[in-house]
Short mmCIF file of C-alpha atoms in Angstrom, two decimals:
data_model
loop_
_atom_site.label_atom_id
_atom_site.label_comp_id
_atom_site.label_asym_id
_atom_site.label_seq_id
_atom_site.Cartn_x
_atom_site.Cartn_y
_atom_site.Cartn_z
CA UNK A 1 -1.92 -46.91 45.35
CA UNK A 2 -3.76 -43.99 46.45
CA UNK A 3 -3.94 -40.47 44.77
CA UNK A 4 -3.87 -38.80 48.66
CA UNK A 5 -1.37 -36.28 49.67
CA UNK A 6 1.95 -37.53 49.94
CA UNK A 7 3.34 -37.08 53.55
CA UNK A 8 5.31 -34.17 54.43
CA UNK A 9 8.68 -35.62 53.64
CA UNK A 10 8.01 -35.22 49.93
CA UNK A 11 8.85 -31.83 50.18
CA UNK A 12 12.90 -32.93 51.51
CA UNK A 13 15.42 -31.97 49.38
CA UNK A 14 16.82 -35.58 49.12
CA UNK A 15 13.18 -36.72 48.13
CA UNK A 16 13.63 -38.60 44.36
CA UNK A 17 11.67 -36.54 41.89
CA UNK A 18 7.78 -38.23 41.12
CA UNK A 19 8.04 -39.70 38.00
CA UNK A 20 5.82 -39.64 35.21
CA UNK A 21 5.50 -41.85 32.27
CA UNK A 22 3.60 -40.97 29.15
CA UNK A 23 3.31 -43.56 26.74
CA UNK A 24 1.84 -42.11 23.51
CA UNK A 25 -0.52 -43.46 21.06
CA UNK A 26 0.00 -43.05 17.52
CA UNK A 27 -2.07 -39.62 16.91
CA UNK A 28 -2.22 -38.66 20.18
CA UNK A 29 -3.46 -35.22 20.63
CA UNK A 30 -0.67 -32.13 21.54
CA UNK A 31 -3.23 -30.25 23.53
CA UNK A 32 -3.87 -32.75 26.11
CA UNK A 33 -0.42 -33.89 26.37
CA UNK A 34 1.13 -30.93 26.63
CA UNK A 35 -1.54 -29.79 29.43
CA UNK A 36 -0.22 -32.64 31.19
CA UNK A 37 3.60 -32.22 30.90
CA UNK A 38 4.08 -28.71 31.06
CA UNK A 39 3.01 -28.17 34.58
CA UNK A 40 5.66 -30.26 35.82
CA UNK A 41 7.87 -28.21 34.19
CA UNK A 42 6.77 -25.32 35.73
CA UNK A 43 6.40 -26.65 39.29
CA UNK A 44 10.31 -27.42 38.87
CA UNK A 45 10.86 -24.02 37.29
CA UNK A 46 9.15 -22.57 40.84
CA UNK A 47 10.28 -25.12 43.30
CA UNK A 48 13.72 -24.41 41.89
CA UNK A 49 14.37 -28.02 42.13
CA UNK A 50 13.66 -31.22 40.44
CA UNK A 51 10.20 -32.20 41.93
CA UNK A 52 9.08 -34.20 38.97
CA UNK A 53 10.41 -36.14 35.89
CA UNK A 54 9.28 -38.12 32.87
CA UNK A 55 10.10 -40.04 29.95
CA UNK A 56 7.98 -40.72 26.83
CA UNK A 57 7.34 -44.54 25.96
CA UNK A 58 5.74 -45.86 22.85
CA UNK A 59 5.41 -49.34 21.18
CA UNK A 60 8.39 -49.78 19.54
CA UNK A 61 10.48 -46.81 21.56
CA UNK A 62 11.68 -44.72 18.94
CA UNK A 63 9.36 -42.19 17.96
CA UNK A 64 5.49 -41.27 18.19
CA UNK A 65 3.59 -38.94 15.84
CA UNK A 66 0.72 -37.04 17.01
CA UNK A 67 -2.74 -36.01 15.60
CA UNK A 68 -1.18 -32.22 14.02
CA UNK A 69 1.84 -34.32 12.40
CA UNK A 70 4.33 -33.37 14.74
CA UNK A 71 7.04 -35.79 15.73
CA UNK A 72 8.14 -37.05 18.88
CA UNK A 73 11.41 -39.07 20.26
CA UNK A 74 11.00 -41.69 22.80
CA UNK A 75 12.97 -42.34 25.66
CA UNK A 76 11.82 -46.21 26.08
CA UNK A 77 9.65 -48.65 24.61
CA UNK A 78 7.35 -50.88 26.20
CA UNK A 79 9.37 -51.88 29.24
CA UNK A 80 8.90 -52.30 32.98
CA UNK A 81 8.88 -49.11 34.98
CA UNK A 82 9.46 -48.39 38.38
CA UNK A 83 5.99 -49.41 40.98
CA UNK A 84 6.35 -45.65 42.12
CA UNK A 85 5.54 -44.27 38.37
CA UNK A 86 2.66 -42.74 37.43
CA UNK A 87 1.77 -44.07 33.87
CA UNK A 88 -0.31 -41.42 31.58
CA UNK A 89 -2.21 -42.81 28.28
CA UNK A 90 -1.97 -39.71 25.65
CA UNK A 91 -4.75 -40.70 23.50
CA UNK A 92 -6.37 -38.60 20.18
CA UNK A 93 -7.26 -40.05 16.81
CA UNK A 94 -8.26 -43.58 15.85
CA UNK A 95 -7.31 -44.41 19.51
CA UNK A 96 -8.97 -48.02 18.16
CA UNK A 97 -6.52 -48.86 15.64
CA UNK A 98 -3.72 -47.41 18.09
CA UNK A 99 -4.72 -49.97 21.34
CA UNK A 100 -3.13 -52.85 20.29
CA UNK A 101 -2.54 -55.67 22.14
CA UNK A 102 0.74 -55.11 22.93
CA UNK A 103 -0.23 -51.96 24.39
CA UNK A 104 -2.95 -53.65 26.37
CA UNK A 105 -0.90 -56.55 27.50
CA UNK A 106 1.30 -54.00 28.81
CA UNK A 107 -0.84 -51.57 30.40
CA UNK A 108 -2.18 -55.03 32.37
CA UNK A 109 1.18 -56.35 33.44
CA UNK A 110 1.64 -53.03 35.01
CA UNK A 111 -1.47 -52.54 36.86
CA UNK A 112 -0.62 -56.03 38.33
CA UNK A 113 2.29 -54.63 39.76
CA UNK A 114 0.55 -51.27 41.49
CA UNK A 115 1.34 -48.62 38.80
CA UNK A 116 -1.04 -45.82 39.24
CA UNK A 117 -2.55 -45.39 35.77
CA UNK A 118 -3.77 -42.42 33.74
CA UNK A 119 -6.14 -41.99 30.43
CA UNK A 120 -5.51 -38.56 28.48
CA UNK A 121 -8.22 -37.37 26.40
CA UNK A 122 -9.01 -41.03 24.47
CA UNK A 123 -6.55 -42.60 26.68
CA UNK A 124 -8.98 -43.95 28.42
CA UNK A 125 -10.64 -46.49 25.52
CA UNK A 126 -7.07 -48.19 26.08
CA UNK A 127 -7.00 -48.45 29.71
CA UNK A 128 -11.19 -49.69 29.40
CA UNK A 129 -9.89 -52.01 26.70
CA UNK A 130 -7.66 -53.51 28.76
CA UNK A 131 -10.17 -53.86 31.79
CA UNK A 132 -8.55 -51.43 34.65
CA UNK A 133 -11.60 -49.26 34.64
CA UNK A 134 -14.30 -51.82 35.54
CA UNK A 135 -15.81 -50.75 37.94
CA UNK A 136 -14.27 -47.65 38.30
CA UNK A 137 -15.55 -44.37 38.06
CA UNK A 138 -13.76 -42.54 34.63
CA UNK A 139 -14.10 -39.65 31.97
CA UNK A 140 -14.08 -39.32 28.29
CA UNK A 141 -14.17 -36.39 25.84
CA UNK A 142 -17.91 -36.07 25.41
CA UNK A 143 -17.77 -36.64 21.15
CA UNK A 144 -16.33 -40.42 22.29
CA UNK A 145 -19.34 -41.02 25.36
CA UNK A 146 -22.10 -42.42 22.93
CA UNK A 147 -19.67 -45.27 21.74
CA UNK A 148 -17.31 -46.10 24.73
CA UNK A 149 -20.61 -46.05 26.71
CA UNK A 150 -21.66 -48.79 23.98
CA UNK A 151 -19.18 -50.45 24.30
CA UNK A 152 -17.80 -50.76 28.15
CA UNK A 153 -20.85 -51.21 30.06
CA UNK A 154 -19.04 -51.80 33.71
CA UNK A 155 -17.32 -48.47 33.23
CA UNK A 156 -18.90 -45.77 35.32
CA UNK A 157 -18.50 -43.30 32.72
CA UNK A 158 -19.01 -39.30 33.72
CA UNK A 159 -18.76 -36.05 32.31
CA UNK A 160 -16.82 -34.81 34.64
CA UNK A 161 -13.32 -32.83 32.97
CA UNK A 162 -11.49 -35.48 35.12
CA UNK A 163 -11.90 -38.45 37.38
CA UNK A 164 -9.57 -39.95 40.13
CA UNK A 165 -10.93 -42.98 41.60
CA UNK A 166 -8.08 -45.32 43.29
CA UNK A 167 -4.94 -45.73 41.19
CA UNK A 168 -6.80 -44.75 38.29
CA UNK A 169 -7.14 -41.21 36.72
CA UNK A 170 -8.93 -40.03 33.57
CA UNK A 171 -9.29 -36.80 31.88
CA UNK A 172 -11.80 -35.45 29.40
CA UNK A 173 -9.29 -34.20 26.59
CA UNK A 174 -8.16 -30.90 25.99
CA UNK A 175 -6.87 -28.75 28.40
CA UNK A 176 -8.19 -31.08 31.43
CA UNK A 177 -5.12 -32.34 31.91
CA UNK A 178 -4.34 -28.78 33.03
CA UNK A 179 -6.48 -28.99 35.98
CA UNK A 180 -5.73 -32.84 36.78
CA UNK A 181 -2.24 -32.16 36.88
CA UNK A 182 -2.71 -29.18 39.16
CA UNK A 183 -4.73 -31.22 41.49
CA UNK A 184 -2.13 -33.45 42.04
CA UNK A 185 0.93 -31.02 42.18
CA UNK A 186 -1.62 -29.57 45.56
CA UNK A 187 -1.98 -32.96 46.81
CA UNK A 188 1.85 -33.87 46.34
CA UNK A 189 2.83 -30.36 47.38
CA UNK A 190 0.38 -27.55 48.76
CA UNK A 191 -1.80 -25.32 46.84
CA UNK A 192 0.19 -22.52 47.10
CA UNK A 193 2.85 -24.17 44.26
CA UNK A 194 -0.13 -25.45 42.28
CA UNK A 195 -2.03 -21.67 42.38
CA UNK A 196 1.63 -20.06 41.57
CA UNK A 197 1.81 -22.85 38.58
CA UNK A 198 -1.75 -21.59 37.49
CA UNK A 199 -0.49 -18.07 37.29
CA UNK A 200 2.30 -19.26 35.39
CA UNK A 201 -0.21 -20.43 32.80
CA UNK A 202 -1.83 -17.82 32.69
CA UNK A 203 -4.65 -20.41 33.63
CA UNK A 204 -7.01 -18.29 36.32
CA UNK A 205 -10.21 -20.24 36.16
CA UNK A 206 -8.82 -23.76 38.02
CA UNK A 207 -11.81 -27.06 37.67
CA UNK A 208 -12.20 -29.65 39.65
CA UNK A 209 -14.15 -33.12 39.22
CA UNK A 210 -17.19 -31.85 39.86
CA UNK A 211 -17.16 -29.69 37.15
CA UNK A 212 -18.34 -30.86 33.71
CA UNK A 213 -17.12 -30.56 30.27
CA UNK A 214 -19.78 -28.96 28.03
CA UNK A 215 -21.13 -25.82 28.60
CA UNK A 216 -24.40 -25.64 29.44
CA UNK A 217 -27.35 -25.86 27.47
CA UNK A 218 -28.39 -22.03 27.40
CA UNK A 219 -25.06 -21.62 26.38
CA UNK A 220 -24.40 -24.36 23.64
CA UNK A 221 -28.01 -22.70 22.05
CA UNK A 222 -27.28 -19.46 22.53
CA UNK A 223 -30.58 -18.74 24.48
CA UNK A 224 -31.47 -18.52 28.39
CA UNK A 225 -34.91 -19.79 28.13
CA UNK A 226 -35.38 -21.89 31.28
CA UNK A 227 -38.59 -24.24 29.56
CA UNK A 228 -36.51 -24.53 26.45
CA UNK A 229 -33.33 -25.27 27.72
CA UNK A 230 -35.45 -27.96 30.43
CA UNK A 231 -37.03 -29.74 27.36
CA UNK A 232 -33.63 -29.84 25.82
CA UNK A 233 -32.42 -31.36 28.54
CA UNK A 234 -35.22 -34.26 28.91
CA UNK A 235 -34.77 -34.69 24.95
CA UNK A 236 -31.00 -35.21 25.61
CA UNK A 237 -31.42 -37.79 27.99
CA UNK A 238 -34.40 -40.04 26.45
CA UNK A 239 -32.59 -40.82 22.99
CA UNK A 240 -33.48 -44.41 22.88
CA UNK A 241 -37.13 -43.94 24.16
CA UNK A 242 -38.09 -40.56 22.02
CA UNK A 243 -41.11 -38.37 24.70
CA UNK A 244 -43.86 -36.88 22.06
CA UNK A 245 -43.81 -32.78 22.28
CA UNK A 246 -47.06 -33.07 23.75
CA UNK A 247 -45.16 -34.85 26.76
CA UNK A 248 -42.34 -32.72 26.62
CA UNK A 249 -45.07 -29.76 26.73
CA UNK A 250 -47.22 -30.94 29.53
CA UNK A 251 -43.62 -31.83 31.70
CA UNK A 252 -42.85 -28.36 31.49
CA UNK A 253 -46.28 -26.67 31.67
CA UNK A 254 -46.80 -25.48 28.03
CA UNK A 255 -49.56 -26.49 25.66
CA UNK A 256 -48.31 -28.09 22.27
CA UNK A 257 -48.27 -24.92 19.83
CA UNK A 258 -46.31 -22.92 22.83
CA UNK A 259 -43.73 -25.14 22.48
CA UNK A 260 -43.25 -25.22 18.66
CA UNK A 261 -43.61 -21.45 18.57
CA UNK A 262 -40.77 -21.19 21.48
CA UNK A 263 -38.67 -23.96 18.99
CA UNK A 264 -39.17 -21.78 15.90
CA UNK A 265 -38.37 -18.76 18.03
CA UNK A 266 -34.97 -19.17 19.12
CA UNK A 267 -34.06 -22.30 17.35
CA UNK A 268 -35.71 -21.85 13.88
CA UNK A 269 -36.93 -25.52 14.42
CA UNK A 270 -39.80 -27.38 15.19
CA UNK A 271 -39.33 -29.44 18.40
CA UNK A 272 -39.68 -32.33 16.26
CA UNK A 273 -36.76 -31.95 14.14
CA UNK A 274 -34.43 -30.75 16.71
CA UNK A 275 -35.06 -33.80 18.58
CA UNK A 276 -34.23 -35.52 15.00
CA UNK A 277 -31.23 -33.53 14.61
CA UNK A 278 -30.11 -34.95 18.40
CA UNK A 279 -30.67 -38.83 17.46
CA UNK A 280 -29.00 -38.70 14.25
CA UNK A 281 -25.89 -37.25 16.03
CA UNK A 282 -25.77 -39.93 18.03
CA UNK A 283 -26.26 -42.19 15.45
CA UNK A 284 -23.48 -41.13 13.73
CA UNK A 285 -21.27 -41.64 16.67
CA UNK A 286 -22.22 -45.24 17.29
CA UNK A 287 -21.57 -45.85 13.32
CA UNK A 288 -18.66 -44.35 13.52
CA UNK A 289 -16.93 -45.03 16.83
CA UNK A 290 -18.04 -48.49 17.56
CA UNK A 291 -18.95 -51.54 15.41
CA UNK A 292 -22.48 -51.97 16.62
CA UNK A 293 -24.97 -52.89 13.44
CA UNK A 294 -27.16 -50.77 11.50
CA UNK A 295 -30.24 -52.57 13.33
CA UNK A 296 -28.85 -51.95 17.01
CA UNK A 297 -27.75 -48.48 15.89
CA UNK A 298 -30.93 -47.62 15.04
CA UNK A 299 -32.52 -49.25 18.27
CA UNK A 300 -30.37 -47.36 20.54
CA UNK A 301 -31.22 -44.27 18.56
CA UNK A 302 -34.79 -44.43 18.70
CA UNK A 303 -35.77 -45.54 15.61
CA UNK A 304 -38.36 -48.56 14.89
CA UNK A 305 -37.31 -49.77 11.62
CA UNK A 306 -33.68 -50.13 9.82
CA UNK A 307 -35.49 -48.55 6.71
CA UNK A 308 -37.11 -45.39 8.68
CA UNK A 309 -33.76 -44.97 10.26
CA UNK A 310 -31.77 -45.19 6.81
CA UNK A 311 -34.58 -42.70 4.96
CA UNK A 312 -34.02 -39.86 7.84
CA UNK A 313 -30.37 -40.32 7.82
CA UNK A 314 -30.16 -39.88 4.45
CA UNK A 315 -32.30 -37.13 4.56
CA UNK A 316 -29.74 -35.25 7.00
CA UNK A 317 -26.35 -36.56 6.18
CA UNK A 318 -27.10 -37.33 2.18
CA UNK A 319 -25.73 -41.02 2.95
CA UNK A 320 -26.90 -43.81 4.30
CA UNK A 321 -25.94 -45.15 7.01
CA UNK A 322 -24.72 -47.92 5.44
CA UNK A 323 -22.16 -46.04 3.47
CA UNK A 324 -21.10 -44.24 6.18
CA UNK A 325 -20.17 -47.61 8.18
CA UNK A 326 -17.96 -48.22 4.65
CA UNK A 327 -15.84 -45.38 5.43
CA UNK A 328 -14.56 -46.13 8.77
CA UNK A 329 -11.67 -47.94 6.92
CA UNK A 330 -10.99 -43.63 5.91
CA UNK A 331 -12.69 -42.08 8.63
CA UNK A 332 -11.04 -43.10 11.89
CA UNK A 333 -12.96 -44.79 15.00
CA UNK A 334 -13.26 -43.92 18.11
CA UNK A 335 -11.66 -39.91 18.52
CA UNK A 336 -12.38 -39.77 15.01
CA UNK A 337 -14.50 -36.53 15.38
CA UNK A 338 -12.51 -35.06 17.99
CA UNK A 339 -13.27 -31.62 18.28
CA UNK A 340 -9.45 -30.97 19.84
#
């Protein structure tokens, strides 16, 4: 099933609404979901007709309780849908725990059968962990990419805000599913109702998959420094194989001391410990989103030694990482530091 336009009979008054199924996790975010569901709502409100539908499905179909404690009644459980659905994955905290297999036995048994499926925010860990995005182009929120990277390696992750490749759409978290859902109202029904939609939201700044979901750097930082926010950018992506600031200062034509002085400057840092600061992070979201050892954590971070690792982790977090492992049975997995 493709994600192209439908043909201009979809726009017939005797056209049956597109249906949407959202089967929610246990602590599933509101943001995301809501971003998803409330443009349908809308697009009926300015069709003035019934262009869309949905029901909510959960394991067990009675009720589902997102991430802010709110409460939510099903429509169905776990049970065959029609081939013409489009299934959504609402995803937020702990989306480990909440992918069980019954989940991922039935997310397979209705791929087999052509259902175009969705990932919301986490939602897609459960449609990886079920194997319909190997191979496949898909999203994440960024705070999940260090461990679903870790642990899906024939997923062709991005950090795009969302991804539509075949039958299979992902989203990034938050209000993404704001600007996924719009695409698809346009493709199913013009522009002109997804723009008036937009307006509705009061949502005047539409993305599409080419844009990405952080800011950039010289935003994150707070400084426009072009060298600064280049070596930034190479320290970012050469975690696992740390570049010495006298590489980092030759690559961008500085000498050593101009770099630490343009560090200290706008980032009260050496280069040296920022770059620190970055492989710790990630550290911390392989210990706590995936179950990868100490030793590999460490690898992947970096690091030569368990004991080097453990003595500047310590240093920063005032654990070890150890410890910190020992409280994922408190601290949830995957999603568990979801900024949303």
């Amino acid at each position: 099933m493709s994600m192209s336009p439908r043909k201009a009979t979809s726009n017939t008054k005797d056209t049956a609404p597109r249906r949407f199924v959202f089967l929610l996790l246990d602590r599933f975010t509101m943001i995301s979901f809501a971003g998803a569901i409330e443009p349908l709502r809308i697009a009926n409100r300015v069709a003035g007709r019934e262009i869309y539908s949905w029901k909510l499905a959960g394991e067990g179909g009675e009720s589902a309780i997102c991430s802010n404690g709110v409460s939510f009644k099903l429509d169905m459980g776990l049970d065959e849908i029609d081939r013409d659905d489009t299934l959504f994955v609402c995803g937020g905290i702990d989306v480990t725990r909440a992918t069980t297999r019954a989940i991922t036995a039935w997310l397979r048994r209705e791929s087999r059968r052509g259902v175009a499926i969705g990932g919301l925010c986490t939602g897609a860990y459960a449609l990886a962990k079920a194997g319909l995005l190997d191979g496949k182009k898909a999203t994440i929120h960024w705070e999940n990419q260090d461990g679903f990277l870790e642990e899906f390696e024939d997923v062709r992750l991005t950090k795009s805000v969302f991804v539509i490749d075949g039958n299979r759409l992902t989203t990034a978290g938050g209000t993404a599913s704001i600007d996924l859902m719009l695409k698809l109202i346009a493709a199913d029904h013009g522009e002109d109702l997804a723009n008036t939609v937009a307006d509705q939201l009061i949502y005047n700044s539409i993305r599409t998959d080419q844009d990405t979901q952080r800011l950039s750097i010289p935003t994150r930082i707070g400084v426009r420094h072009p060298k600064l926010s280049q070596v930034i950018q190479m320290m970012e992506a050469a975690i696992e194989d740390p570049i010495s600031p006298a590489d980092l200062a030759e690559d961008v034509g500085m000498s050593t001391r101009q770099l630490e002085r343009l560090f200290r400057r706008y980032l009260n840092r050496s280069p040296k410990r920022y770059y620190m600061e970055l492989r710790l992070q990630k550290a911390r979201n392989l210990l706590m989103q995936t179950d990868m050892s100490v030793i590999n954590v460490a690898l992947a971070c970096g690091f030569a030694s368990p004991s080097h690792f453990s003595k500047c982790y310590r240093s920063h977090y005032n654990t070890t990482p150890y410890r910190e492992r020992g409280t994922q049975g408190a601290v949830p997995g995957v999603g568990a530091r979801l900024a949303i």
